[in-house]
Amino acid sequence: MAGAIVSKEADMGELWVSNIQKEVSDDEIRKFLCGYGFPSFDWIQRIDGTGASPAALLGFDTVHGYALRNLQPRVHNLFWKNRRVTVQVLPERDEY
């Protein structure tokens, strides 16, 4: 988990990845992000939206949002699988 701060007491971090191809598998998303230093996510929720730019909400049970914010610039607006992906860290639950 290079670059990430991990703690068993950490609030769950969430990462929004949009404009991904619908056909891209969960494992491909995991491999892509891990290749840029992200830890492996614990769960994924696919969001179809209007169909033009599907997204995925990724959950990290033991990684703080601030650790994800440090990694986010590595992949935000990166061209991957013929699309420019948007990657955003969602505010932690107590930040709402």
CSV table of C-alpha atoms in Angstrom, one decimal:
chain,number,residue,atom,x,y,z
A,1,MET,CA,0.0,0.0,0.0
A,2,ALA,CA,2.6,2.5,-1.1
A,3,GLY,CA,1.9,6.0,-0.2
A,4,ALA,CA,-1.3,5.4,1.8
A,5,ILE,CA,-1.7,5.8,5.5
A,6,VAL,CA,-3.6,2.8,6.9
A,7,SER,CA,-5.2,2.4,10.3
A,8,LYS,CA,-7.8,0.0,11.7
A,9,GLU,CA,-9.5,3.0,13.3
A,10,ALA,CA,-9.6,5.0,10.1
A,11,ASP,CA,-12.8,6.4,8.7
A,12,MET,CA,-13.7,4.9,5.5
A,13,GLY,CA,-12.3,6.7,2.5
A,14,GLU,CA,-14.3,6.8,-0.8
A,15,LEU,CA,-13.1,7.5,-4.3
A,16,TRP,CA,-15.3,8.5,-7.2
A,17,VAL,CA,-14.0,7.4,-10.6
A,18,SER,CA,-16.0,8.5,-13.6
A,19,ASN,CA,-16.0,8.3,-17.4
A,20,ILE,CA,-14.8,4.7,-17.3
A,21,GLN,CA,-16.0,2.2,-20.0
A,22,LYS,CA,-18.9,0.1,-18.8
A,23,GLU,CA,-17.1,-3.0,-19.9
A,24,VAL,CA,-14.1,-2.4,-17.7
A,25,SER,CA,-14.0,-5.0,-14.9
A,26,ASP,CA,-13.6,-4.4,-11.2
A,27,ASP,CA,-10.2,-6.1,-11.4
A,28,GLU,CA,-9.1,-3.8,-14.2
A,29,ILE,CA,-10.0,-0.8,-12.1
A,30,ARG,CA,-8.1,-2.3,-9.1
A,31,LYS,CA,-5.0,-3.0,-11.3
A,32,PHE,CA,-5.1,0.5,-12.8
A,33,LEU,CA,-5.2,2.3,-9.4
A,34,CYS,CA,-2.7,0.0,-7.7
A,35,GLY,CA,-0.3,0.6,-10.6
A,36,TYR,CA,-0.3,4.3,-9.5
A,37,GLY,CA,0.2,3.5,-5.8
A,38,PHE,CA,-3.3,3.3,-4.5
A,39,PRO,CA,-4.2,0.5,-2.0
A,40,SER,CA,-6.7,-2.1,-3.1
A,41,PHE,CA,-10.3,-1.0,-2.5
A,42,ASP,CA,-12.6,-3.0,-0.3
A,43,TRP,CA,-15.8,-2.6,-2.2
A,44,ILE,CA,-17.1,-1.1,-5.4
A,45,GLN,CA,-20.5,0.3,-6.5
A,46,ARG,CA,-21.1,0.8,-10.2
A,47,ILE,CA,-23.1,3.9,-11.2
A,48,ASP,CA,-24.5,3.8,-14.7
A,49,GLY,CA,-25.8,7.4,-14.8
A,50,THR,CA,-27.0,8.4,-18.2
A,51,GLY,CA,-24.8,5.8,-19.8
A,52,ALA,CA,-22.4,8.3,-21.5
A,53,SER,CA,-19.9,8.3,-18.7
A,54,PRO,CA,-20.3,5.4,-16.2
A,55,ALA,CA,-18.7,5.7,-12.8
A,56,ALA,CA,-17.7,3.7,-9.9
A,57,LEU,CA,-17.7,4.5,-6.2
A,58,LEU,CA,-14.8,2.7,-4.4
A,59,GLY,CA,-14.6,2.2,-0.7
A,60,PHE,CA,-11.5,1.8,1.4
A,61,ASP,CA,-12.4,0.6,4.9
A,62,THR,CA,-9.0,1.3,6.5
A,63,VAL,CA,-7.6,4.2,4.5
A,64,HIS,CA,-8.2,7.8,5.4
A,65,GLY,CA,-9.6,10.2,2.8
A,66,TYR,CA,-6.5,12.5,3.2
A,67,ALA,CA,-4.3,9.6,2.1
A,68,LEU,CA,-6.4,9.2,-1.0
A,69,ARG,CA,-6.2,12.9,-1.6
A,70,ASN,CA,-2.4,12.6,-1.7
A,71,LEU,CA,-2.7,9.9,-4.4
A,72,GLN,CA,-5.6,11.4,-6.4
A,73,PRO,CA,-3.5,13.8,-8.6
A,74,ARG,CA,-1.7,10.8,-10.0
A,75,VAL,CA,-4.8,9.6,-11.9
A,76,HIS,CA,-7.2,12.5,-12.1
A,77,ASN,CA,-7.7,13.5,-15.8
A,78,LEU,CA,-5.5,10.6,-16.9
A,79,PHE,CA,-6.3,9.1,-20.3
A,80,TRP,CA,-7.1,5.4,-19.7
A,81,LYS,CA,-8.8,2.9,-22.0
A,82,ASN,CA,-9.7,5.6,-24.6
A,83,ARG,CA,-11.3,7.9,-22.1
A,84,ARG,CA,-10.1,10.7,-19.8
A,85,VAL,CA,-11.1,9.5,-16.3
A,86,THR,CA,-12.1,11.9,-13.5
A,87,VAL,CA,-11.1,10.8,-10.0
A,88,GLN,CA,-12.3,12.6,-6.9
A,89,VAL,CA,-12.0,11.8,-3.2
A,90,LEU,CA,-15.4,12.2,-1.5
A,91,PRO,CA,-15.5,14.0,1.9
A,92,GLU,CA,-15.3,11.8,4.9
A,93,ARG,CA,-18.6,11.2,6.6
A,94,ASP,CA,-18.0,13.7,9.4
A,95,GLU,CA,-17.1,16.4,6.8
A,96,TYR,CA,-20.7,16.6,5.4
